[in-house]
JSON list of C-alpha atoms in Angstrom, two decimals:
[
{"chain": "P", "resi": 25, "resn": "UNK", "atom": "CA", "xyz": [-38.50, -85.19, -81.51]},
{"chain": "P", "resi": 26, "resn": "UNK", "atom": "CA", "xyz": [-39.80, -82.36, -78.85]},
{"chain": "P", "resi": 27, "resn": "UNK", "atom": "CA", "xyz": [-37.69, -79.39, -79.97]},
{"chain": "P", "resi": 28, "resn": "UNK", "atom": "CA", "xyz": [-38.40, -77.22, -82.37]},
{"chain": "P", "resi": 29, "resn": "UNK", "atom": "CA", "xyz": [-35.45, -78.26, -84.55]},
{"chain": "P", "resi": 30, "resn": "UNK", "atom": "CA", "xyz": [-36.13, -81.95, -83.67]},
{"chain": "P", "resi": 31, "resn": "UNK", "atom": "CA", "xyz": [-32.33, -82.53, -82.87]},
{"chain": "P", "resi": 32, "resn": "UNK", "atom": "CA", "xyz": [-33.42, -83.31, -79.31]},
{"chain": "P", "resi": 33, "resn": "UNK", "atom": "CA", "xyz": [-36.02, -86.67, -78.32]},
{"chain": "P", "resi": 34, "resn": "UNK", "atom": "CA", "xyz": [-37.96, -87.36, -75.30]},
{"chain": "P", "resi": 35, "resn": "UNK", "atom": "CA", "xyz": [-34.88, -90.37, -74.92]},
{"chain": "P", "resi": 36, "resn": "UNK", "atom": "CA", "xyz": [-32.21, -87.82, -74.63]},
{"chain": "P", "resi": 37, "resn": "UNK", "atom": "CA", "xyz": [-34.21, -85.60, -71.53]},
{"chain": "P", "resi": 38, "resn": "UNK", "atom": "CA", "xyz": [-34.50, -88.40, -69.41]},
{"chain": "P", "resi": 39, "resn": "UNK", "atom": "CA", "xyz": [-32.95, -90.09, -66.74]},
{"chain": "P", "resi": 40, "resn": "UNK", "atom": "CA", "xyz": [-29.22, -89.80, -65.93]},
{"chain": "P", "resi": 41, "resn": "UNK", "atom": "CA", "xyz": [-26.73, -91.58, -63.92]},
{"chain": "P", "resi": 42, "resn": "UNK", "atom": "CA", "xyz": [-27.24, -91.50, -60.19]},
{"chain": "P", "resi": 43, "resn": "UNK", "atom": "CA", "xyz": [-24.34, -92.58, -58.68]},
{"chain": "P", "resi": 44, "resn": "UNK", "atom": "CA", "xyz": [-25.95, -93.09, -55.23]},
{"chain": "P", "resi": 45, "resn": "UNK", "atom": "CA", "xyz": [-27.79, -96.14, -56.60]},
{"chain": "P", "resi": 46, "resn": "UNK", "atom": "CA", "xyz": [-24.90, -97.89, -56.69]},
{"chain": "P", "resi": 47, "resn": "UNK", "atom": "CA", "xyz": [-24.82, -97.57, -52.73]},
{"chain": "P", "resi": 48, "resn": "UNK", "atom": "CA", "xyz": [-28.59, -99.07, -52.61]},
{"chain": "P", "resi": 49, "resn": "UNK", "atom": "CA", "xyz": [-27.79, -102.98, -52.34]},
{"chain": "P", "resi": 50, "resn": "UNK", "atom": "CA", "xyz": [-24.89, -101.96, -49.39]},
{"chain": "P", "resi": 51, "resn": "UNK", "atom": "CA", "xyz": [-27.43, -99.73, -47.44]},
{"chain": "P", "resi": 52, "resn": "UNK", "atom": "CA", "xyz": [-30.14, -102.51, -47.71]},
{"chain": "P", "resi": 53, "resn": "UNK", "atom": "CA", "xyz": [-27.69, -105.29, -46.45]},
{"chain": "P", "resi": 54, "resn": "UNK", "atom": "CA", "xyz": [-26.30, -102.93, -43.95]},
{"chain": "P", "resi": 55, "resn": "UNK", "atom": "CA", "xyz": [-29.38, -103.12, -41.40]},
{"chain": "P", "resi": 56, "resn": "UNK", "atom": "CA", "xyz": [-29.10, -107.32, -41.14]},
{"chain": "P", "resi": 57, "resn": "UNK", "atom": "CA", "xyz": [-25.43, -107.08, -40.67]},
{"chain": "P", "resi": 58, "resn": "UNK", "atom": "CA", "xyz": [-25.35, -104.48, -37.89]},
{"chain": "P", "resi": 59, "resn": "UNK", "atom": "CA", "xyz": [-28.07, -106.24, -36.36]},
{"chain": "P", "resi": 60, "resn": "UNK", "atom": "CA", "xyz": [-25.60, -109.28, -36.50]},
{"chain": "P", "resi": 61, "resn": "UNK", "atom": "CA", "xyz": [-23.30, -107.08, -34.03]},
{"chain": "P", "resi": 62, "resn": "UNK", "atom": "CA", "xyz": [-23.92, -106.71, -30.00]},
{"chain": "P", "resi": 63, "resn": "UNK", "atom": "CA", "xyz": [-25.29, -104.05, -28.04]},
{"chain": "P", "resi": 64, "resn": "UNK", "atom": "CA", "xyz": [-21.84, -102.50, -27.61]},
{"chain": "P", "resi": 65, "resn": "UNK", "atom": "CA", "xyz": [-20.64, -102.98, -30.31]},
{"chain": "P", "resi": 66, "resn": "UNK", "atom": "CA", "xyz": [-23.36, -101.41, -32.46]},
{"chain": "P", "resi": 67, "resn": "UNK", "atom": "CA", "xyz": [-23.77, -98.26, -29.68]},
{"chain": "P", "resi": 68, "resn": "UNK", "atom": "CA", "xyz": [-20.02, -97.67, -30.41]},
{"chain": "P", "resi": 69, "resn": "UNK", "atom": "CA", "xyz": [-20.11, -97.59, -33.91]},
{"chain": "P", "resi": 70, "resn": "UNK", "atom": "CA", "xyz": [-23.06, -95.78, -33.67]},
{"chain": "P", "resi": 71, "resn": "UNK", "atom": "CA", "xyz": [-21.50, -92.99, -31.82]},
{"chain": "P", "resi": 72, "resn": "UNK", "atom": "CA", "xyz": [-18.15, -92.77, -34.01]},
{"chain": "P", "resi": 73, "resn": "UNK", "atom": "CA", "xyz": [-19.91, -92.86, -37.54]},
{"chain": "P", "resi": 74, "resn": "UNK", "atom": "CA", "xyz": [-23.02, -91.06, -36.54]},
{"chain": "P", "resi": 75, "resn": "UNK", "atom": "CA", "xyz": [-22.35, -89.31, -33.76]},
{"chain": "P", "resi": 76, "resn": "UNK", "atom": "CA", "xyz": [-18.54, -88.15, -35.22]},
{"chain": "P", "resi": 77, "resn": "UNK", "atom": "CA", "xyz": [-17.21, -88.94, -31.70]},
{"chain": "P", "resi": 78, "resn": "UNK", "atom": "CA", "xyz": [-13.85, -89.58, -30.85]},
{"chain": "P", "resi": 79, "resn": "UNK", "atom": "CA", "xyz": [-12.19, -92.95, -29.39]},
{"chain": "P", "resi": 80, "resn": "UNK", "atom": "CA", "xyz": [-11.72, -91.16, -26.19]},
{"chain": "P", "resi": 81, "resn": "UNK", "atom": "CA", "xyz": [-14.70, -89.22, -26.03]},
{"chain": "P", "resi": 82, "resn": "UNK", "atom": "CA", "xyz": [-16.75, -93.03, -26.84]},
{"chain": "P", "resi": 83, "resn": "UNK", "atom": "CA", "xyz": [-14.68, -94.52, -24.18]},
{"chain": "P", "resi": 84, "resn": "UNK", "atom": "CA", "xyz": [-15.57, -91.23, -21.45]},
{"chain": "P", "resi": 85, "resn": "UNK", "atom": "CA", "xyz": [-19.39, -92.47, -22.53]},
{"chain": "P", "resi": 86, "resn": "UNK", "atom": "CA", "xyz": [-19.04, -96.35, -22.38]},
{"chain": "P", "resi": 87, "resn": "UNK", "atom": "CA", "xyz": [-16.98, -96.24, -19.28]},
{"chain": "P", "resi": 88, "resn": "UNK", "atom": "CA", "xyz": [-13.71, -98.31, -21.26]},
{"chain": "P", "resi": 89, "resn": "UNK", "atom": "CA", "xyz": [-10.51, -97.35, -22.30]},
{"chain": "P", "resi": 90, "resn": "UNK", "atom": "CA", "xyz": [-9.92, -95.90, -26.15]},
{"chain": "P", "resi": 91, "resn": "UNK", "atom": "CA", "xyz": [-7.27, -98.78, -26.68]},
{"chain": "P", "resi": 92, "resn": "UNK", "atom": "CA", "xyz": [-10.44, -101.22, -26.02]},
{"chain": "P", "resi": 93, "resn": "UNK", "atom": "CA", "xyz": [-12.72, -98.84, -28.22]},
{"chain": "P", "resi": 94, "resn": "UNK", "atom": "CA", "xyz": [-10.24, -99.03, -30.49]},
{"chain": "P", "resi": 95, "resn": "UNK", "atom": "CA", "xyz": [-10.34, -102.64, -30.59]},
{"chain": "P", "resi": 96, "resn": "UNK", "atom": "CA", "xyz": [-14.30, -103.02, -30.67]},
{"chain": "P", "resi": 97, "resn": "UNK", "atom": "CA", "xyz": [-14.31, -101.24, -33.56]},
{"chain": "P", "resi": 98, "resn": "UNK", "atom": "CA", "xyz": [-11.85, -103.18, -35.87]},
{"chain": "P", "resi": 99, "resn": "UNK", "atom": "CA", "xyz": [-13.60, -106.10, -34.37]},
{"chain": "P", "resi": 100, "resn": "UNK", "atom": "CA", "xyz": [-17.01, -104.90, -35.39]},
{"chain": "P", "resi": 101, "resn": "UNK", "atom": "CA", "xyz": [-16.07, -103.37, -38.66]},
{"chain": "P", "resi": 102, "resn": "UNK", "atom": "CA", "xyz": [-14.11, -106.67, -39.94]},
{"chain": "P", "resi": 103, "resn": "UNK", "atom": "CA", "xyz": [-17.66, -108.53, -38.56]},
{"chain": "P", "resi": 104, "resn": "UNK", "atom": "CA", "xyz": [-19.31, -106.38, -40.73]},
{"chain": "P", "resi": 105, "resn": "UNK", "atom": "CA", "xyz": [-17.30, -106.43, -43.89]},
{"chain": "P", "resi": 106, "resn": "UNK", "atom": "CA", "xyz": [-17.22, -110.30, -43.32]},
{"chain": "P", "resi": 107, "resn": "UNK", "atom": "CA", "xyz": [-21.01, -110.41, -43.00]},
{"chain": "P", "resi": 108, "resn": "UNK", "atom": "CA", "xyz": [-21.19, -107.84, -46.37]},
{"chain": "P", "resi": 109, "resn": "UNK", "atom": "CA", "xyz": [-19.02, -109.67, -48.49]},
{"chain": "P", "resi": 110, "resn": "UNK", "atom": "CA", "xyz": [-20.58, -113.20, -47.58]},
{"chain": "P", "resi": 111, "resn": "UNK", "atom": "CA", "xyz": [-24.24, -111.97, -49.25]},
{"chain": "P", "resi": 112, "resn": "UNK", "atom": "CA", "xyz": [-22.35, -110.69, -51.99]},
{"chain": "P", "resi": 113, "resn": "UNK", "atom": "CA", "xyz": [-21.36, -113.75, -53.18]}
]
């Protein structure tokens, strides 16, 4: 016990539940996958998840169309869950 009424033990103080842990494995296996992708591919996902561009401002930057950056990025993004889910099993 560590309280003066020893209802309370050193147990019960720590730790806790961190919910971001559960995003550890998927960050880790994130960096091999994207690498997986091409140049263009990874510069356009780059620019709509971290830069929070749109399709058409991406395709002003890359010099395409947003119908083809919309198509590079389901193309990517199934790549990527494809190459997620295969090292999860």
């Amino acid at each position: 016990p560590i309280s003066a009424d020893g209802t309370t033990e050193l147990g019960d103080t720590l730790g806790g539940e961190d919910h971001e842990f559960e995003l550890a494995e998927t960050r880790v296996a994130l960096g091999p996958a994207l690498a997986m992708l091409d140049e263009r591919e990874q510069k356009i996902l780059t620019l709509r998840f971290y830069g929070n561009l749109t399709q058409s401002q991406i395709a002003d930057q890359v010099g395409i169309s947003q119908m083809h950056v919309s198509r590079l990025l389901t193309k990517a993004l199934t790549k990527l869950r494809t190459q997620l889910a295969s090292e999860t099993i």
